[in-house]
Each structure stands twice: as C-alpha cells, then as structure tokens.
Amino acid sequence: MGRKLIAGNWKMNGLTGSGVGLARELAERARAAAPLGYDLLVCPPATLLFPVAEALRGSAVALGGQDCHSERSGAHTGDISAEMLRDAGCSYVIVGHSERRADHGESDALVRAKAEAARAAGLTPVVCVGESAGQRQAGAALAVIERQVSESLPRAGDPADLAIAYEPVWAIGTGLSATPTDVAEAHSHIRALLAHLVGEAAAATVRVLYGGSVKPENAAELLAVPDVDGALVGGASLKAEDFWAIAASCP
Ligand code: PEP
C-alpha cells in the first residue's frame, strides 16, 4: 500500500478567524516538514472553503468538502454540487458520513449517487461506512459494513480514486475508539469485499481509513493496524498540534 491519508473533518465548526488560522498553521507546518511521507487533507465547512484554499495554497495540504449533492446543478436550495467544490479548490469530498446518514436520512443509494457525482467532477470521494452500537451488540457489525460497502460505492471509475472510511458510529465523537483488533477485523473484511467487487489488485489501491475518536494518544497504534491506510479525524482535527501529532504517528 502507498502513502497514508490523514483527513480532518471540521464538521460544523469554525469561523473565518479560527478556520483560516488553523489552515495557516497546518500549511506552515507542512511546508517546514516537506516532503511529507503521508497525504494531508482538511474538510472545512462550506463557508470556509475559499479562504482555507487560499491559506493552503503552495502547501501539501489538500482541501475537501464534507458533502455534495448528487446532481450537477439545479433547484436544490442550500445544497452544493461536486463541481462547485472542485471550483472552490477541493480535490476530495466526504460522502455518507454517519451524521449525514442519521441527520438527513441519507440512504446507501443516495451516498453512491453522491460518490459518483464526486468522481464525475474530478473529486476523490471518501465514502463513510460503519455500524451503530446496537448493530455491533447484535453481532451484525460486519453485515452492516458489507451492505454499506456494496451499496454505497461508486460503480465505475478508477479504484485508486476512492477512499473508504470505516467509522463505527459509537466511536465518533465519544472518546471511545475501536480496539485495534476490531479495526483489523473490519478493515480486512472491507478489503476482501473490495477484492470481490473490483479484483484483488484494484482493491489494494483503495485507501481504507479508520475514523472514530482518533487522537494523538491512540493514533500510532491504530495507524499500524494492517489494512489501515489512514485516518478520518473529527474533534482532534480542530487543533493544529493534535492533528499534526496524529499525522506524524504514521508508521
Ligand atoms: C468523524 O466525524 O468522522 C470522526 C471520526 O469524529 P471524531 O474523531 O471526533 O470521533
């Protein structure tokens, strides 16, 4: 597997001052540490995309959106298309985050349509999957992941232009991260599913990230798990020092 991807999901956090300040600090650190042995990505709220793109210019830190619409344009008040994200300087977009699946009732089919729209606009989708606490307690974690992977991924396109984030819902924002054993089991299951869907060689090029309470204290252990190709980081991505420490934990 190639370079790991460390992605920050700022969610609905940040105003111009704090967001641009955070982006500037990351860009400065990335310039000072260049060349980096991993890929870095930040996904700010839509209102900050343009100023954050400006702050990141000339650094190795990539920009991503947190969601996109499945259509290219049209009468969809409040929504943002993948092409608009691209226009704002994005190269990635998160789709199917569990908060969108829960808050906005997004189905696997819709997530797939969004991932396909992202690809069509030249963005790499980061497709999120992961079971709830109840599903895990019921012994259904792998079955849920299997359904989400087979139904939420784009059908066509280069597998290398795709990332999946395994994010157990019970680990997001709770401080409870999955154990390395749970993560290893889920990631090897996802890799096997991918091999079935796109063939073994192509499956090896898809980056499968872990997300759920990743912090400087547990990052090294989680990033060392086989088949973990990076991390999707929420809360800890809002502090440059913590996000940087997580990235620097890449083996
Ligand atoms: C996330 O929102 O994708 C996430 C993993 O959040 P946190 O790191 O805060 O658990």
PDB file of C-alpha atoms and ligand atoms in Angstrom:
ATOM      1  CA  MET A   1       0.000   0.000   0.000  1.00  0.00           C
ATOM      2  CA  GLY A   2       1.136   3.554  -0.695  1.00  0.00           C
ATOM      3  CA  ARG A   3       1.019   6.684   1.392  1.00  0.00           C
ATOM      4  CA  LYS A   4      -1.431   7.020   4.203  1.00  0.00           C
ATOM      5  CA  LEU A   5      -4.097   9.730   4.108  1.00  0.00           C
ATOM      6  CA  ILE A   6      -4.797  11.745   7.252  1.00  0.00           C
ATOM      7  CA  ALA A   7      -8.052  13.648   6.805  1.00  0.00           C
ATOM      8  CA  GLY A   8      -9.587  16.227   9.124  1.00  0.00           C
ATOM      9  CA  ASN A   9     -13.355  16.640   9.220  1.00  0.00           C
ATOM     10  CA  TRP A  10     -14.045  20.009  10.839  1.00  0.00           C
ATOM     11  CA  LYS A  11     -17.815  19.385  10.730  1.00  0.00           C
ATOM     12  CA  MET A  12     -19.897  22.495  11.601  1.00  0.00           C
ATOM     13  CA  ASN A  13     -17.041  24.252  13.376  1.00  0.00           C
ATOM     14  CA  GLY A  14     -15.037  27.355  12.601  1.00  0.00           C
ATOM     15  CA  LEU A  15     -15.485  30.979  11.609  1.00  0.00           C
ATOM     16  CA  THR A  16     -13.146  32.879   9.320  1.00  0.00           C
ATOM     17  CA  GLY A  17     -10.607  33.750  12.014  1.00  0.00           C
ATOM     18  CA  SER A  18     -10.285  30.335  13.617  1.00  0.00           C
ATOM     19  CA  GLY A  19     -10.604  28.322  10.384  1.00  0.00           C
ATOM     20  CA  VAL A  20      -8.084  30.324   8.418  1.00  0.00           C
ATOM     21  CA  GLY A  21      -5.772  30.376  11.431  1.00  0.00           C
ATOM     22  CA  LEU A  22      -5.899  26.586  11.687  1.00  0.00           C
ATOM     23  CA  ALA A  23      -5.322  26.155   7.943  1.00  0.00           C
ATOM     24  CA  ARG A  24      -2.371  28.588   8.008  1.00  0.00           C
ATOM     25  CA  GLU A  25      -0.753  26.764  10.878  1.00  0.00           C
ATOM     26  CA  LEU A  26      -1.102  23.392   9.127  1.00  0.00           C
ATOM     27  CA  ALA A  27       0.223  24.826   5.873  1.00  0.00           C
ATOM     28  CA  GLU A  28       3.235  26.294   7.673  1.00  0.00           C
ATOM     29  CA  ARG A  29       3.972  23.017   9.428  1.00  0.00           C
ATOM     30  CA  ALA A  30       3.605  21.112   6.148  1.00  0.00           C
ATOM     31  CA  ARG A  31       5.969  23.491   4.344  1.00  0.00           C
ATOM     32  CA  ALA A  32       8.542  23.251   7.123  1.00  0.00           C
ATOM     33  CA  ALA A  33       8.373  19.436   7.204  1.00  0.00           C
ATOM     34  CA  ALA A  34       8.279  18.900   3.415  1.00  0.00           C
ATOM     35  CA  PRO A  35       8.449  16.403   1.865  1.00  0.00           C
ATOM     36  CA  LEU A  36       5.790  14.638   3.934  1.00  0.00           C
ATOM     37  CA  GLY A  37       5.601  10.862   3.993  1.00  0.00           C
ATOM     38  CA  TYR A  38       1.793  10.925   4.056  1.00  0.00           C
ATOM     39  CA  ASP A  39      -1.073  12.871   2.479  1.00  0.00           C
ATOM     40  CA  LEU A  40      -2.910  15.514   4.494  1.00  0.00           C
ATOM     41  CA  LEU A  41      -6.457  16.711   3.877  1.00  0.00           C
ATOM     42  CA  VAL A  42      -8.750  19.157   5.647  1.00  0.00           C
ATOM     43  CA  CYS A  43     -12.511  19.342   5.112  1.00  0.00           C
ATOM     44  CA  PRO A  44     -13.796  22.666   6.489  1.00  0.00           C
ATOM     45  CA  PRO A  45     -17.416  23.822   6.422  1.00  0.00           C
ATOM     46  CA  ALA A  46     -18.521  25.139   3.014  1.00  0.00           C
ATOM     47  CA  THR A  47     -18.363  28.788   4.108  1.00  0.00           C
ATOM     48  CA  LEU A  48     -14.611  28.457   4.682  1.00  0.00           C
ATOM     49  CA  LEU A  49     -13.608  26.629   1.506  1.00  0.00           C
ATOM     50  CA  PHE A  50     -12.377  29.663  -0.414  1.00  0.00           C
ATOM     51  CA  PRO A  51     -10.369  31.336   2.381  1.00  0.00           C
ATOM     52  CA  VAL A  52      -8.965  27.992   3.525  1.00  0.00           C
ATOM     53  CA  ALA A  53      -7.958  27.162  -0.075  1.00  0.00           C
ATOM     54  CA  GLU A  54      -6.091  30.464  -0.128  1.00  0.00           C
ATOM     55  CA  ALA A  55      -4.390  29.721   3.203  1.00  0.00           C
ATOM     56  CA  LEU A  56      -3.301  26.264   1.993  1.00  0.00           C
ATOM     57  CA  ARG A  57      -2.009  27.441  -1.386  1.00  0.00           C
ATOM     58  CA  GLY A  58       1.525  26.194  -2.090  1.00  0.00           C
ATOM     59  CA  SER A  59       1.429  23.661   0.759  1.00  0.00           C
ATOM     60  CA  ALA A  60       0.946  19.901   0.575  1.00  0.00           C
ATOM     61  CA  VAL A  61      -2.353  20.081   2.488  1.00  0.00           C
ATOM     62  CA  ALA A  62      -5.324  19.178   0.286  1.00  0.00           C
ATOM     63  CA  LEU A  63      -8.836  20.575   0.597  1.00  0.00           C
ATOM     64  CA  GLY A  64     -12.106  18.635   0.687  1.00  0.00           C
ATOM     65  CA  GLY A  65     -15.820  19.190   1.124  1.00  0.00           C
ATOM     66  CA  GLN A  66     -17.927  17.472   3.792  1.00  0.00           C
ATOM     67  CA  ASP A  67     -20.782  16.525   1.454  1.00  0.00           C
ATOM     68  CA  CYS A  68     -22.040  17.167  -2.070  1.00  0.00           C
ATOM     69  CA  HIS A  69     -25.298  16.853  -3.967  1.00  0.00           C
ATOM     70  CA  SER A  70     -25.782  14.013  -6.427  1.00  0.00           C
ATOM     71  CA  GLU A  71     -26.831  16.404  -9.234  1.00  0.00           C
ATOM     72  CA  ARG A  72     -24.523  18.771 -11.103  1.00  0.00           C
ATOM     73  CA  SER A  73     -26.739  21.847 -10.664  1.00  0.00           C
ATOM     74  CA  GLY A  74     -30.355  22.901 -10.380  1.00  0.00           C
ATOM     75  CA  ALA A  75     -33.158  23.683  -7.972  1.00  0.00           C
ATOM     76  CA  HIS A  76     -31.676  22.294  -4.739  1.00  0.00           C
ATOM     77  CA  THR A  77     -31.734  25.145  -2.259  1.00  0.00           C
ATOM     78  CA  GLY A  78     -28.931  25.014   0.252  1.00  0.00           C
ATOM     79  CA  ASP A  79     -27.030  22.221  -1.461  1.00  0.00           C
ATOM     80  CA  ILE A  80     -23.591  22.274  -3.061  1.00  0.00           C
ATOM     81  CA  SER A  81     -22.532  20.275  -6.116  1.00  0.00           C
ATOM     82  CA  ALA A  82     -19.287  18.387  -6.534  1.00  0.00           C
ATOM     83  CA  GLU A  83     -18.369  20.726  -9.378  1.00  0.00           C
ATOM     84  CA  MET A  84     -18.758  23.716  -7.030  1.00  0.00           C
ATOM     85  CA  LEU A  85     -16.422  22.033  -4.546  1.00  0.00           C
ATOM     86  CA  ARG A  86     -13.904  21.467  -7.298  1.00  0.00           C
ATOM     87  CA  ASP A  87     -14.264  25.122  -8.295  1.00  0.00           C
ATOM     88  CA  ALA A  88     -13.511  26.127  -4.693  1.00  0.00           C
ATOM     89  CA  GLY A  89     -10.229  24.206  -4.810  1.00  0.00           C
ATOM     90  CA  CYS A  90     -11.280  20.811  -3.430  1.00  0.00           C
ATOM     91  CA  SER A  91      -9.815  17.532  -4.561  1.00  0.00           C
ATOM     92  CA  TYR A  92     -11.784  15.308  -2.147  1.00  0.00           C
ATOM     93  CA  VAL A  93     -15.278  15.139  -0.665  1.00  0.00           C
ATOM     94  CA  ILE A  94     -16.618  13.118   2.262  1.00  0.00           C
ATOM     95  CA  VAL A  95     -19.905  11.372   1.449  1.00  0.00           C
ATOM     96  CA  GLY A  96     -22.172   9.234   3.600  1.00  0.00           C
ATOM     97  CA  HIS A  97     -20.814  10.392   6.951  1.00  0.00           C
ATOM     98  CA  SER A  98     -22.908   8.766   9.673  1.00  0.00           C
ATOM     99  CA  GLU A  99     -24.051  12.226  10.821  1.00  0.00           C
ATOM    100  CA  ARG A 100     -25.492  12.850   7.342  1.00  0.00           C
ATOM    101  CA  ARG A 101     -26.969   9.366   7.190  1.00  0.00           C
ATOM    102  CA  ALA A 102     -28.630   9.995  10.588  1.00  0.00           C
ATOM    103  CA  ASP A 103     -29.486  13.725  10.421  1.00  0.00           C
ATOM    104  CA  HIS A 104     -30.577  13.776   6.781  1.00  0.00           C
ATOM    105  CA  GLY A 105     -31.769  10.196   6.272  1.00  0.00           C
ATOM    106  CA  GLU A 106     -29.209   9.511   3.560  1.00  0.00           C
ATOM    107  CA  SER A 107     -29.539   6.016   2.098  1.00  0.00           C
ATOM    108  CA  ASP A 108     -26.781   3.863   0.625  1.00  0.00           C
ATOM    109  CA  ALA A 109     -28.204   4.556  -2.849  1.00  0.00           C
ATOM    110  CA  LEU A 110     -28.003   8.320  -2.311  1.00  0.00           C
ATOM    111  CA  VAL A 111     -24.480   8.044  -0.938  1.00  0.00           C
ATOM    112  CA  ARG A 112     -23.492   6.081  -4.036  1.00  0.00           C
ATOM    113  CA  ALA A 113     -25.037   8.725  -6.308  1.00  0.00           C
ATOM    114  CA  LYS A 114     -23.068  11.407  -4.449  1.00  0.00           C
ATOM    115  CA  ALA A 115     -19.848   9.405  -4.741  1.00  0.00           C
ATOM    116  CA  GLU A 116     -20.458   9.008  -8.473  1.00  0.00           C
ATOM    117  CA  ALA A 117     -21.151  12.742  -8.834  1.00  0.00           C
ATOM    118  CA  ALA A 118     -17.909  13.451  -6.967  1.00  0.00           C
ATOM    119  CA  ARG A 119     -15.950  11.256  -9.341  1.00  0.00           C
ATOM    120  CA  ALA A 120     -17.594  12.805 -12.377  1.00  0.00           C
ATOM    121  CA  ALA A 121     -16.446  16.228 -11.135  1.00  0.00           C
ATOM    122  CA  GLY A 122     -12.869  15.018 -10.660  1.00  0.00           C
ATOM    123  CA  LEU A 123     -13.011  14.665  -6.872  1.00  0.00           C
ATOM    124  CA  THR A 124     -11.962  11.653  -4.829  1.00  0.00           C
ATOM    125  CA  PRO A 125     -14.898  10.575  -2.672  1.00  0.00           C
ATOM    126  CA  VAL A 126     -14.264   9.442   0.907  1.00  0.00           C
ATOM    127  CA  VAL A 127     -17.208   7.103   1.441  1.00  0.00           C
ATOM    128  CA  CYS A 128     -18.041   6.531   5.116  1.00  0.00           C
ATOM    129  CA  VAL A 129     -19.398   3.266   6.455  1.00  0.00           C
ATOM    130  CA  GLY A 130     -19.769   1.865   9.952  1.00  0.00           C
ATOM    131  CA  GLU A 131     -22.136   0.144  12.331  1.00  0.00           C
ATOM    132  CA  SER A 132     -24.064   1.578  15.272  1.00  0.00           C
ATOM    133  CA  ALA A 133     -23.607   0.384  18.857  1.00  0.00           C
ATOM    134  CA  GLY A 134     -26.843  -1.620  18.655  1.00  0.00           C
ATOM    135  CA  GLN A 135     -25.799  -3.304  15.429  1.00  0.00           C
ATOM    136  CA  ARG A 136     -22.446  -4.266  16.938  1.00  0.00           C
ATOM    137  CA  GLN A 137     -24.098  -5.607  20.104  1.00  0.00           C
ATOM    138  CA  ALA A 138     -26.440  -7.655  17.917  1.00  0.00           C
ATOM    139  CA  GLY A 139     -23.422  -9.201  16.177  1.00  0.00           C
ATOM    140  CA  ALA A 140     -24.351  -7.505  12.904  1.00  0.00           C
ATOM    141  CA  ALA A 141     -21.331  -5.172  12.514  1.00  0.00           C
ATOM    142  CA  LEU A 142     -19.735  -6.980   9.584  1.00  0.00           C
ATOM    143  CA  ALA A 143     -23.073  -7.499   7.829  1.00  0.00           C
ATOM    144  CA  VAL A 144     -23.857  -3.771   8.074  1.00  0.00           C
ATOM    145  CA  ILE A 145     -20.420  -2.842   6.759  1.00  0.00           C
ATOM    146  CA  GLU A 146     -20.856  -5.342   3.940  1.00  0.00           C
ATOM    147  CA  ARG A 147     -24.198  -3.851   2.911  1.00  0.00           C
ATOM    148  CA  GLN A 148     -22.887  -0.291   3.057  1.00  0.00           C
ATOM    149  CA  VAL A 149     -19.742  -1.113   1.084  1.00  0.00           C
ATOM    150  CA  SER A 150     -21.583  -2.982  -1.629  1.00  0.00           C
ATOM    151  CA  GLU A 151     -24.343  -0.382  -1.962  1.00  0.00           C
ATOM    152  CA  SER A 152     -22.618   2.969  -1.287  1.00  0.00           C
ATOM    153  CA  LEU A 153     -19.557   2.724  -3.507  1.00  0.00           C
ATOM    154  CA  PRO A 154     -19.452   4.232  -6.987  1.00  0.00           C
ATOM    155  CA  ARG A 155     -19.947   1.594  -9.650  1.00  0.00           C
ATOM    156  CA  ALA A 156     -17.406   2.796 -12.192  1.00  0.00           C
ATOM    157  CA  GLY A 157     -14.100   4.612 -12.234  1.00  0.00           C
ATOM    158  CA  ASP A 158     -10.562   4.048 -11.045  1.00  0.00           C
ATOM    159  CA  PRO A 159     -10.473   2.383  -7.602  1.00  0.00           C
ATOM    160  CA  ALA A 160      -7.343   4.386  -6.788  1.00  0.00           C
ATOM    161  CA  ASP A 161      -9.570   7.495  -6.892  1.00  0.00           C
ATOM    162  CA  LEU A 162     -11.601   6.325  -3.944  1.00  0.00           C
ATOM    163  CA  ALA A 163     -11.219   6.205  -0.200  1.00  0.00           C
ATOM    164  CA  ILE A 164     -13.436   4.445   2.304  1.00  0.00           C
ATOM    165  CA  ALA A 165     -13.627   5.498   5.938  1.00  0.00           C
ATOM    166  CA  TYR A 166     -14.620   2.791   8.397  1.00  0.00           C
ATOM    167  CA  GLU A 167     -16.192   4.762  11.231  1.00  0.00           C
ATOM    168  CA  PRO A 168     -18.084   2.791  13.854  1.00  0.00           C
ATOM    169  CA  VAL A 169     -20.868   5.210  14.845  1.00  0.00           C
ATOM    170  CA  TRP A 170     -20.394   4.507  18.565  1.00  0.00           C
ATOM    171  CA  ALA A 171     -16.770   5.668  18.321  1.00  0.00           C
ATOM    172  CA  ILE A 172     -17.460   9.017  16.656  1.00  0.00           C
ATOM    173  CA  GLY A 173     -17.052  11.960  18.994  1.00  0.00           C
ATOM    174  CA  THR A 174     -17.416   9.723  22.035  1.00  0.00           C
ATOM    175  CA  GLY A 175     -13.771   9.319  23.053  1.00  0.00           C
ATOM    176  CA  LEU A 176     -14.272   5.540  22.704  1.00  0.00           C
ATOM    177  CA  SER A 177     -12.162   4.323  19.848  1.00  0.00           C
ATOM    178  CA  ALA A 178     -12.477   0.813  18.413  1.00  0.00           C
ATOM    179  CA  THR A 179      -9.772  -1.620  19.537  1.00  0.00           C
ATOM    180  CA  PRO A 180      -7.003  -2.490  17.078  1.00  0.00           C
ATOM    181  CA  THR A 181      -8.498  -5.998  16.921  1.00  0.00           C
ATOM    182  CA  ASP A 182     -11.946  -4.672  15.932  1.00  0.00           C
ATOM    183  CA  VAL A 183     -10.378  -2.328  13.413  1.00  0.00           C
ATOM    184  CA  ALA A 184      -8.262  -5.117  11.908  1.00  0.00           C
ATOM    185  CA  GLU A 185     -11.328  -7.330  11.543  1.00  0.00           C
ATOM    186  CA  ALA A 186     -13.424  -4.612   9.882  1.00  0.00           C
ATOM    187  CA  HIS A 187     -10.658  -3.446   7.554  1.00  0.00           C
ATOM    188  CA  SER A 188      -9.701  -6.918   6.376  1.00  0.00           C
ATOM    189  CA  HIS A 189     -13.403  -7.588   5.758  1.00  0.00           C
ATOM    190  CA  ILE A 190     -13.661  -4.396   3.704  1.00  0.00           C
ATOM    191  CA  ARG A 191     -10.537  -5.297   1.717  1.00  0.00           C
ATOM    192  CA  ALA A 192     -11.931  -8.753   0.973  1.00  0.00           C
ATOM    193  CA  LEU A 193     -15.235  -7.228  -0.155  1.00  0.00           C
ATOM    194  CA  LEU A 194     -13.380  -4.816  -2.404  1.00  0.00           C
ATOM    195  CA  ALA A 195     -11.392  -7.683  -3.891  1.00  0.00           C
ATOM    196  CA  HIS A 196     -14.669  -9.388  -4.662  1.00  0.00           C
ATOM    197  CA  LEU A 197     -16.103  -6.204  -6.221  1.00  0.00           C
ATOM    198  CA  VAL A 198     -13.140  -4.880  -8.215  1.00  0.00           C
ATOM    199  CA  GLY A 199     -10.478  -7.608  -8.089  1.00  0.00           C
ATOM    200  CA  GLU A 200      -7.551  -8.025  -5.737  1.00  0.00           C
ATOM    201  CA  ALA A 201      -5.062  -5.731  -7.473  1.00  0.00           C
ATOM    202  CA  ALA A 202      -7.526  -2.834  -7.698  1.00  0.00           C
ATOM    203  CA  ALA A 203      -8.750  -3.434  -4.124  1.00  0.00           C
ATOM    204  CA  ALA A 204      -5.210  -2.911  -2.875  1.00  0.00           C
ATOM    205  CA  THR A 205      -5.209   0.641  -4.314  1.00  0.00           C
ATOM    206  CA  VAL A 206      -8.307   1.820  -2.396  1.00  0.00           C
ATOM    207  CA  ARG A 207      -7.378   3.680   0.777  1.00  0.00           C
ATOM    208  CA  VAL A 208      -9.368   2.430   3.747  1.00  0.00           C
ATOM    209  CA  LEU A 209      -9.234   4.927   6.618  1.00  0.00           C
ATOM    210  CA  TYR A 210     -10.263   4.388  10.220  1.00  0.00           C
ATOM    211  CA  GLY A 211     -12.287   7.070  11.980  1.00  0.00           C
ATOM    212  CA  GLY A 212     -13.705   7.335  15.484  1.00  0.00           C
ATOM    213  CA  SER A 213     -12.021   9.211  18.340  1.00  0.00           C
ATOM    214  CA  VAL A 214      -8.566   9.125  16.788  1.00  0.00           C
ATOM    215  CA  LYS A 215      -6.276  11.280  18.916  1.00  0.00           C
ATOM    216  CA  PRO A 216      -2.528  11.731  19.398  1.00  0.00           C
ATOM    217  CA  GLU A 217      -2.553   9.082  22.167  1.00  0.00           C
ATOM    218  CA  ASN A 218      -4.027   6.246  20.085  1.00  0.00           C
ATOM    219  CA  ALA A 219      -3.044   7.216  16.536  1.00  0.00           C
ATOM    220  CA  ALA A 220       0.200   5.233  16.284  1.00  0.00           C
ATOM    221  CA  GLU A 221      -1.494   2.038  17.444  1.00  0.00           C
ATOM    222  CA  LEU A 222      -4.458   2.440  15.064  1.00  0.00           C
ATOM    223  CA  LEU A 223      -2.381   3.507  12.060  1.00  0.00           C
ATOM    224  CA  ALA A 224      -0.171   0.444  12.497  1.00  0.00           C
ATOM    225  CA  VAL A 225      -3.109  -1.970  12.087  1.00  0.00           C
ATOM    226  CA  PRO A 226      -2.863  -3.956   8.835  1.00  0.00           C
ATOM    227  CA  ASP A 227      -5.129  -2.608   6.074  1.00  0.00           C
ATOM    228  CA  VAL A 228      -5.462   0.807   7.770  1.00  0.00           C
ATOM    229  CA  ASP A 229      -4.407   3.333   5.140  1.00  0.00           C
ATOM    230  CA  GLY A 230      -5.017   6.470   7.155  1.00  0.00           C
ATOM    231  CA  ALA A 231      -7.455   8.186   9.492  1.00  0.00           C
ATOM    232  CA  LEU A 232     -10.528  10.377   9.305  1.00  0.00           C
ATOM    233  CA  VAL A 233     -10.287  12.673  12.317  1.00  0.00           C
ATOM    234  CA  GLY A 234     -13.091  14.810  13.714  1.00  0.00           C
ATOM    235  CA  GLY A 235     -12.592  16.572  17.054  1.00  0.00           C
ATOM    236  CA  ALA A 236      -8.800  16.286  17.134  1.00  0.00           C
ATOM    237  CA  SER A 237      -8.507  17.878  13.670  1.00  0.00           C
ATOM    238  CA  LEU A 238      -9.612  21.220  15.119  1.00  0.00           C
ATOM    239  CA  LYS A 239      -6.288  21.707  16.920  1.00  0.00           C
ATOM    240  CA  ALA A 240      -3.265  22.010  14.625  1.00  0.00           C
ATOM    241  CA  GLU A 241      -0.980  20.455  17.219  1.00  0.00           C
ATOM    242  CA  ASP A 242      -3.160  17.364  17.714  1.00  0.00           C
ATOM    243  CA  PHE A 243      -3.863  16.875  14.018  1.00  0.00           C
ATOM    244  CA  TRP A 244      -0.172  17.202  13.296  1.00  0.00           C
ATOM    245  CA  ALA A 245       0.737  14.732  16.044  1.00  0.00           C
ATOM    246  CA  ILE A 246      -1.741  12.225  14.582  1.00  0.00           C
ATOM    247  CA  ALA A 247      -0.256  12.602  11.092  1.00  0.00           C
ATOM    248  CA  ALA A 248       3.263  12.309  12.473  1.00  0.00           C
ATOM    249  CA  SER A 249       2.246   8.943  14.001  1.00  0.00           C
ATOM    250  CA  CYS A 250       2.106   7.356  10.542  1.00  0.00           C
ATOM    251  CA  PRO A 251       4.473   4.402  10.631  1.00  0.00           C
TER     252      PRO A 251
HETATM  253  C1  PEP B   1     -15.691  11.942  12.287  1.00  0.00           C
HETATM  254  O1  PEP B   1     -16.534  12.796  12.425  1.00  0.00           O
HETATM  255  O2  PEP B   1     -15.501  11.497  11.152  1.00  0.00           O
HETATM  256  C2  PEP B   1     -14.954  11.486  13.454  1.00  0.00           C
HETATM  257  C3  PEP B   1     -14.250  10.403  13.345  1.00  0.00           C
HETATM  258  O3  PEP B   1     -15.065  12.240  14.602  1.00  0.00           O
HETATM  259  P1  PEP B   1     -14.179  12.072  15.955  1.00  0.00           P
HETATM  260  O4  PEP B   1     -12.729  11.939  15.525  1.00  0.00           O
HETATM  261  O5  PEP B   1     -14.436  13.319  16.725  1.00  0.00           O
HETATM  262  O6  PEP B   1     -14.648  10.841  16.628  1.00  0.00           O
END
